[in-house]
PDB file of C-alpha atoms and ligand atoms in Angstrom:
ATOM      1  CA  UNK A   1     111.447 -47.260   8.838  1.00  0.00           C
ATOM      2  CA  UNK A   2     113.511 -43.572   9.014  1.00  0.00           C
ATOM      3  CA  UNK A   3     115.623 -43.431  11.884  1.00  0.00           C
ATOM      4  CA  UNK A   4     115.493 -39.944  11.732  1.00  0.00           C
ATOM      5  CA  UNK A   5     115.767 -38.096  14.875  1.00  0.00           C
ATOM      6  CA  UNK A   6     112.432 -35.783  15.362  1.00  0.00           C
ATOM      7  CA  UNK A   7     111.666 -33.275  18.069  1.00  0.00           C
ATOM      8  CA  UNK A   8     108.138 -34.417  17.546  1.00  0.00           C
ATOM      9  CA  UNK A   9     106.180 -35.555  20.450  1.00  0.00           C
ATOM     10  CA  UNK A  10     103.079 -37.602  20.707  1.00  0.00           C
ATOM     11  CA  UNK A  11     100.313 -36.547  22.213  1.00  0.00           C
ATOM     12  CA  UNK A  12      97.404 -38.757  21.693  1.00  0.00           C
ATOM     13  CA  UNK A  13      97.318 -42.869  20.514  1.00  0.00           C
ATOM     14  CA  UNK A  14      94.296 -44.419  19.685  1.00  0.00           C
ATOM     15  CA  UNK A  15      93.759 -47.724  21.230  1.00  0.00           C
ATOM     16  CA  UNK A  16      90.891 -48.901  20.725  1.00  0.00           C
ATOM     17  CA  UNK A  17      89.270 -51.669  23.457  1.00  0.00           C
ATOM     18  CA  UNK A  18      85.848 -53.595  23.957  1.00  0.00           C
ATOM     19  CA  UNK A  19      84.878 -55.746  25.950  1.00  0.00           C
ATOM     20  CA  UNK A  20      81.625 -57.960  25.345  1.00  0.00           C
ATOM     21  CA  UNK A  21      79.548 -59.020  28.645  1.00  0.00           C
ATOM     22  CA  UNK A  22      76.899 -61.681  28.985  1.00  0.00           C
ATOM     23  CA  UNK A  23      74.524 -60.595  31.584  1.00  0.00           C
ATOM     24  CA  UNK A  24      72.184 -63.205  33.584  1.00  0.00           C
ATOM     25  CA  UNK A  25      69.218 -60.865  33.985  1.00  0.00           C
ATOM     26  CA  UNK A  26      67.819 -63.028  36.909  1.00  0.00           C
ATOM     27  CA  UNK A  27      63.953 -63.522  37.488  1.00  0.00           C
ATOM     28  CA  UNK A  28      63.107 -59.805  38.378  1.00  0.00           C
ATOM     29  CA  UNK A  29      65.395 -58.516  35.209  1.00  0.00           C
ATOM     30  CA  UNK A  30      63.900 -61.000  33.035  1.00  0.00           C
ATOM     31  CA  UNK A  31      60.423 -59.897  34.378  1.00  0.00           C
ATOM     32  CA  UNK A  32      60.895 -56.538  33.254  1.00  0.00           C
ATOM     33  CA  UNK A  33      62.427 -56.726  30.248  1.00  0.00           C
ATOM     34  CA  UNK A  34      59.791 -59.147  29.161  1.00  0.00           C
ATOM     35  CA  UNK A  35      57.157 -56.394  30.006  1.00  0.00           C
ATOM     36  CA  UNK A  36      59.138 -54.244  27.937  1.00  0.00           C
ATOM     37  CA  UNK A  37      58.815 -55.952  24.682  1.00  0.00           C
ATOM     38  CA  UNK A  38      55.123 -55.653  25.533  1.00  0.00           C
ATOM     39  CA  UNK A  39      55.621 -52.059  26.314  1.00  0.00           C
ATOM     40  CA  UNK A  40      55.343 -51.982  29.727  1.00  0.00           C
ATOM     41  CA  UNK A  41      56.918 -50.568  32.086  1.00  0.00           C
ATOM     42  CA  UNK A  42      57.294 -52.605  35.250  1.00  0.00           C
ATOM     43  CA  UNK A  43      58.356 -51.386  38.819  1.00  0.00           C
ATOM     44  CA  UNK A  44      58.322 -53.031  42.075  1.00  0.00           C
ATOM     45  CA  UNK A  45      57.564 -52.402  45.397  1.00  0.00           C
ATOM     46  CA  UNK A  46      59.368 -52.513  48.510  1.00  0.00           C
ATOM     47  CA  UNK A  47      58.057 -54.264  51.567  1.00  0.00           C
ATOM     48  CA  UNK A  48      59.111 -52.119  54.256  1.00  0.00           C
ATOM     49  CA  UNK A  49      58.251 -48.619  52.656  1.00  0.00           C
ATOM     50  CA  UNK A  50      56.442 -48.892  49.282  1.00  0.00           C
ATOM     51  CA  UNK A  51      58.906 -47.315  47.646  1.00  0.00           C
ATOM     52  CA  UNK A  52      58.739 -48.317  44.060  1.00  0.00           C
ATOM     53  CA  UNK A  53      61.979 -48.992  42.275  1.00  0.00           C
ATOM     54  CA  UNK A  54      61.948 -48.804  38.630  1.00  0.00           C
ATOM     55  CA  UNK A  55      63.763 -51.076  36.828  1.00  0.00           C
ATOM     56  CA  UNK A  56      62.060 -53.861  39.534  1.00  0.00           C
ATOM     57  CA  UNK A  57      65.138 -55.502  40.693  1.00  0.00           C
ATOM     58  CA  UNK A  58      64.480 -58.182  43.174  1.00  0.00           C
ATOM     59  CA  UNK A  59      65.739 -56.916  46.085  1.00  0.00           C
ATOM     60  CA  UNK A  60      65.380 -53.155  48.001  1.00  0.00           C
ATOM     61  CA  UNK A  61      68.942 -51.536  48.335  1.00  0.00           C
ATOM     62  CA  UNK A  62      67.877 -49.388  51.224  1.00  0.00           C
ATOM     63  CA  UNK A  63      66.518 -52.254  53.707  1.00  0.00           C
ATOM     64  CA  UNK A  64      68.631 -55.579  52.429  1.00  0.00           C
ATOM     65  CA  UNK A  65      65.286 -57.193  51.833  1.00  0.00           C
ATOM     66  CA  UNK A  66      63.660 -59.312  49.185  1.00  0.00           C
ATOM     67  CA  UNK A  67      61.214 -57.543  46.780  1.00  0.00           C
ATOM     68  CA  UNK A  68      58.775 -60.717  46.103  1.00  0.00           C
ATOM     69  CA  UNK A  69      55.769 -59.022  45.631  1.00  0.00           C
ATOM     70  CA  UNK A  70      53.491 -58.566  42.743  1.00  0.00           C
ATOM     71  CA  UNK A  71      55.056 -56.029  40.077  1.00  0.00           C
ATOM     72  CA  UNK A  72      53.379 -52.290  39.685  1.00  0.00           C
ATOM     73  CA  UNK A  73      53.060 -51.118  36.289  1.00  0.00           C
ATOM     74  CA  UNK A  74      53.758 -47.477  35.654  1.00  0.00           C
ATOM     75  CA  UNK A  75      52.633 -44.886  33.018  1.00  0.00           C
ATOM     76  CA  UNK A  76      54.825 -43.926  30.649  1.00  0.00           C
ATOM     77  CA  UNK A  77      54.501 -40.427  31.714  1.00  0.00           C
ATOM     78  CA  UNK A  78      56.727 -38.326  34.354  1.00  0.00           C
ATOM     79  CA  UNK A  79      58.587 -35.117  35.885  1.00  0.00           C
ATOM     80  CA  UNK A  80      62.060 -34.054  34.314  1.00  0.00           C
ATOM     81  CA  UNK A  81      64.150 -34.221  37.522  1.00  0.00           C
ATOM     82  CA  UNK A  82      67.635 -32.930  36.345  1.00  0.00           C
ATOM     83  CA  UNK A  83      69.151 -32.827  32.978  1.00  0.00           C
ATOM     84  CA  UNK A  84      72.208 -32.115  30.911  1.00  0.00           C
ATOM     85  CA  UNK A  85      72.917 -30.565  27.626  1.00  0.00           C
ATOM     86  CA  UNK A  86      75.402 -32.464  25.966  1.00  0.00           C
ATOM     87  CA  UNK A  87      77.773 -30.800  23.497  1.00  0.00           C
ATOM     88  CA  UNK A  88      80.786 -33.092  23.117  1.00  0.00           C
ATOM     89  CA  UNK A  89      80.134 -35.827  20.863  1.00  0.00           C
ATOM     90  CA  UNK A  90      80.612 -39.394  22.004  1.00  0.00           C
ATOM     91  CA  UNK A  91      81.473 -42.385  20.073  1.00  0.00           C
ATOM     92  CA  UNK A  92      78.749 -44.446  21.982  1.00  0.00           C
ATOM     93  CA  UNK A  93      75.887 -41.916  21.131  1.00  0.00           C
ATOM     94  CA  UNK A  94      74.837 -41.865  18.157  1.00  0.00           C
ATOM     95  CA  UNK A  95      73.144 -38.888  18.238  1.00  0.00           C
ATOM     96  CA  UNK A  96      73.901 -35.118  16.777  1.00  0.00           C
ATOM     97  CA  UNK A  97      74.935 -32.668  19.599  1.00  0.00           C
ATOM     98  CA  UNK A  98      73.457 -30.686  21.220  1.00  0.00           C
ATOM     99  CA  UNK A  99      71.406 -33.381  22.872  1.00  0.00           C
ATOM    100  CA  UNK A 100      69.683 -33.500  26.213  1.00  0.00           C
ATOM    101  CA  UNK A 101      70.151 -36.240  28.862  1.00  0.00           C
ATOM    102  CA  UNK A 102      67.439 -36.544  31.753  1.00  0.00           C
ATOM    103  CA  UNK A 103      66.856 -37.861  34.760  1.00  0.00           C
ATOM    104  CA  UNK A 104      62.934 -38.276  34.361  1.00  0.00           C
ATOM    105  CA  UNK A 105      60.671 -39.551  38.165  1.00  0.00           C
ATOM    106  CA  UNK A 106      58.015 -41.822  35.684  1.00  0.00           C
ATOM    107  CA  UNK A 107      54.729 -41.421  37.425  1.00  0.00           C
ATOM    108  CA  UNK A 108      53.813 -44.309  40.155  1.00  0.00           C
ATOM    109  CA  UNK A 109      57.946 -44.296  40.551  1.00  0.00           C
ATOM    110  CA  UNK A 110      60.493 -43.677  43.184  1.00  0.00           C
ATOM    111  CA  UNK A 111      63.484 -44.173  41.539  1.00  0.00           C
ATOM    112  CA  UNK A 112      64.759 -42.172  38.433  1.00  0.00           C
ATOM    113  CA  UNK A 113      65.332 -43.640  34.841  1.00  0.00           C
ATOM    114  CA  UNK A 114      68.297 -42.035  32.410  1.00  0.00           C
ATOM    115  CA  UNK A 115      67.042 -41.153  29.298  1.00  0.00           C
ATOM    116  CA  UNK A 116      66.781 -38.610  26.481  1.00  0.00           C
ATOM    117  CA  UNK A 117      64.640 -36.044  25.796  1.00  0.00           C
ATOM    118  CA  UNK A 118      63.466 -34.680  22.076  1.00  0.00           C
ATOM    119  CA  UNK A 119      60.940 -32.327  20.442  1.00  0.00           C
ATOM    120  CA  UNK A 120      62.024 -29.389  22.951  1.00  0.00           C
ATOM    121  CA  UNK A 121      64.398 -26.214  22.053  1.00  0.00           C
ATOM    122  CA  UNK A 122      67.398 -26.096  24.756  1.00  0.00           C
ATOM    123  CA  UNK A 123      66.200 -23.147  25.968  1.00  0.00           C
ATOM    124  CA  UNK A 124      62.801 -24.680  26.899  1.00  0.00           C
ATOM    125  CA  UNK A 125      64.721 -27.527  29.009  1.00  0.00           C
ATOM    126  CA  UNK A 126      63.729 -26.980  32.837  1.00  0.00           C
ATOM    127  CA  UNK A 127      63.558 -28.930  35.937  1.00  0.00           C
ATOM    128  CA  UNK A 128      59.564 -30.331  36.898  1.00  0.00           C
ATOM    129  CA  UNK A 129      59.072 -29.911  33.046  1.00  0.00           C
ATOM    130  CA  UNK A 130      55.859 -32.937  32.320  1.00  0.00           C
ATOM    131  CA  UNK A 131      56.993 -35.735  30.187  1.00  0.00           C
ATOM    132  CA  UNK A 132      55.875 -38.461  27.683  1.00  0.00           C
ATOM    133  CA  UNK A 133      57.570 -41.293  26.777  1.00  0.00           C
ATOM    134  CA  UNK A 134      58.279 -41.655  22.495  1.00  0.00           C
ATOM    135  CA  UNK A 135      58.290 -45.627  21.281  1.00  0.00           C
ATOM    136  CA  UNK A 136      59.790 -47.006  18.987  1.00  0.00           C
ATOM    137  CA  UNK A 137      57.123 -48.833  16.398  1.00  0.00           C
ATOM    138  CA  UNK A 138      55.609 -51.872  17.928  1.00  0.00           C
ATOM    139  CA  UNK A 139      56.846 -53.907  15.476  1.00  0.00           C
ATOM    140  CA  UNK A 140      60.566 -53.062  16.407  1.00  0.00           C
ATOM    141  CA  UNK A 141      59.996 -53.565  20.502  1.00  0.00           C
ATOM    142  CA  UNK A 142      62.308 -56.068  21.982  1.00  0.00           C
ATOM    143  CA  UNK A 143      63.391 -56.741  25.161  1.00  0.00           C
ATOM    144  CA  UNK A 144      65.219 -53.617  25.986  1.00  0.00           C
ATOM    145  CA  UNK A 145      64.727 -50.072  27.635  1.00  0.00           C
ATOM    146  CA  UNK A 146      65.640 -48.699  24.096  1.00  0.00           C
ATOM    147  CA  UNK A 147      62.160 -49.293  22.810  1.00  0.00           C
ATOM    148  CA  UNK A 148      61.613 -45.783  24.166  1.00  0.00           C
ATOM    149  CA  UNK A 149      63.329 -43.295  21.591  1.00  0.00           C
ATOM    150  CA  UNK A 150      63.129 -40.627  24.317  1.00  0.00           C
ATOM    151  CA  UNK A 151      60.877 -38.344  26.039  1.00  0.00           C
ATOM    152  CA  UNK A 152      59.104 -35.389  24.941  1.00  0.00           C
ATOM    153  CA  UNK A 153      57.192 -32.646  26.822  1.00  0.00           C
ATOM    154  CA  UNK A 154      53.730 -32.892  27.491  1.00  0.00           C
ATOM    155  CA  UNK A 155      51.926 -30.029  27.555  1.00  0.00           C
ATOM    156  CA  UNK A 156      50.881 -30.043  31.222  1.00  0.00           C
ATOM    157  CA  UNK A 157      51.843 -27.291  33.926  1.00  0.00           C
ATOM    158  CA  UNK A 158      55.111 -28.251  35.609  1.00  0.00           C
ATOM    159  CA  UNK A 159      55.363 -30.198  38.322  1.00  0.00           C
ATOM    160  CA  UNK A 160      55.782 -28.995  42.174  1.00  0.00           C
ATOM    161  CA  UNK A 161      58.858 -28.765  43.083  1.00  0.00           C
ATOM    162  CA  UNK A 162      58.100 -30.924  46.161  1.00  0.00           C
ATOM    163  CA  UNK A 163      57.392 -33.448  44.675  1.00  0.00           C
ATOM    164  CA  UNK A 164      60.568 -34.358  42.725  1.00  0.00           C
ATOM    165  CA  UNK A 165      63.204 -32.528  44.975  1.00  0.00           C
ATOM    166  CA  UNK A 166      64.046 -35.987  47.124  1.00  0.00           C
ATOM    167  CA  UNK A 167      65.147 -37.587  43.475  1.00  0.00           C
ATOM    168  CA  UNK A 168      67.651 -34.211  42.431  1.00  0.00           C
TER     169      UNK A 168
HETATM  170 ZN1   ZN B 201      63.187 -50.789  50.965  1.00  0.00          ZN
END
């Protein structure tokens, strides 16, 4: 190794780290993630005010109560909430940039599900824009949220504004 003296400094290392979890779903995980693979999209409703949370999870966050009851299934359809144009790649994302993230309010739902959004020009990406849901091939549907590809616009007026501001 030189022992040169340098004037050099570094900037940036690369250290690369991962960590692998394993996850206990739980009955109300499992639940839904078994619907999945069946390509359906499972919520459930909370006792004390019907709000419908989406992933079910089996308890409401709001009220500290057990959410026991029998699961709602939602369409696969739903109001673009917010979004974000991404133009930074990321390691994790396998995807070409630009891409679009959204925050999409599936119909039925009262909670808001991260996602992706294809087959629209940036410049056509709005708030309340209508939204479908793109699967993967049946064949390829496992127990996981990434059996939707992404969402797409449906060609259905927007939605009121009132009735997605609450979820912005
Ligand atoms: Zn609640």
């Amino acid at each position: 190794m030189s022992e040169e003296a340098t004037d050099d400094v570094v900037k940036v290392i690369r250290t690369p780290v991962q960590l692998d979890y394993n996850y206990s779903a739980g009955k109300s995980a499992t639940r839904f993630l078994r619907a999945m693979k069946e390509g359906k999209l499972i919520g459930q409703r909370c006792p004390v005010d019907g709000r419908v949370y989406f992933p079910s999870r089996g308890s409401c966050p709001m009220h500290g109560v057990p959410i026991e009851g029998e699961p709602v299934e939602l369409a696969d359809t739903g109001t673009l909430v917010t979004f974000s144009i991404v133009r930074i790649p990321a390691e994790a994302v396998p995807l070409d940039v630009p891409f679009v993230t959204v925050q999409v309010l599936l119909d039925g739902a009262d909670t808001v599900l991260m996602h992706l959004l294809g087959n629209c020009e940036l410049d056509d990406v709005h708030m309340g824009m209508r939204v479908k849901a793109v699967w993967k091939p049946k064949e390829e549907w496992t127990e996981s949220v990434a059996n939707i590809l992404y969402f797409e616009p449906l060609d259905e007026p927007d939605a009121d504004y009132d009735s997605y501001k609450e979820h912005i």
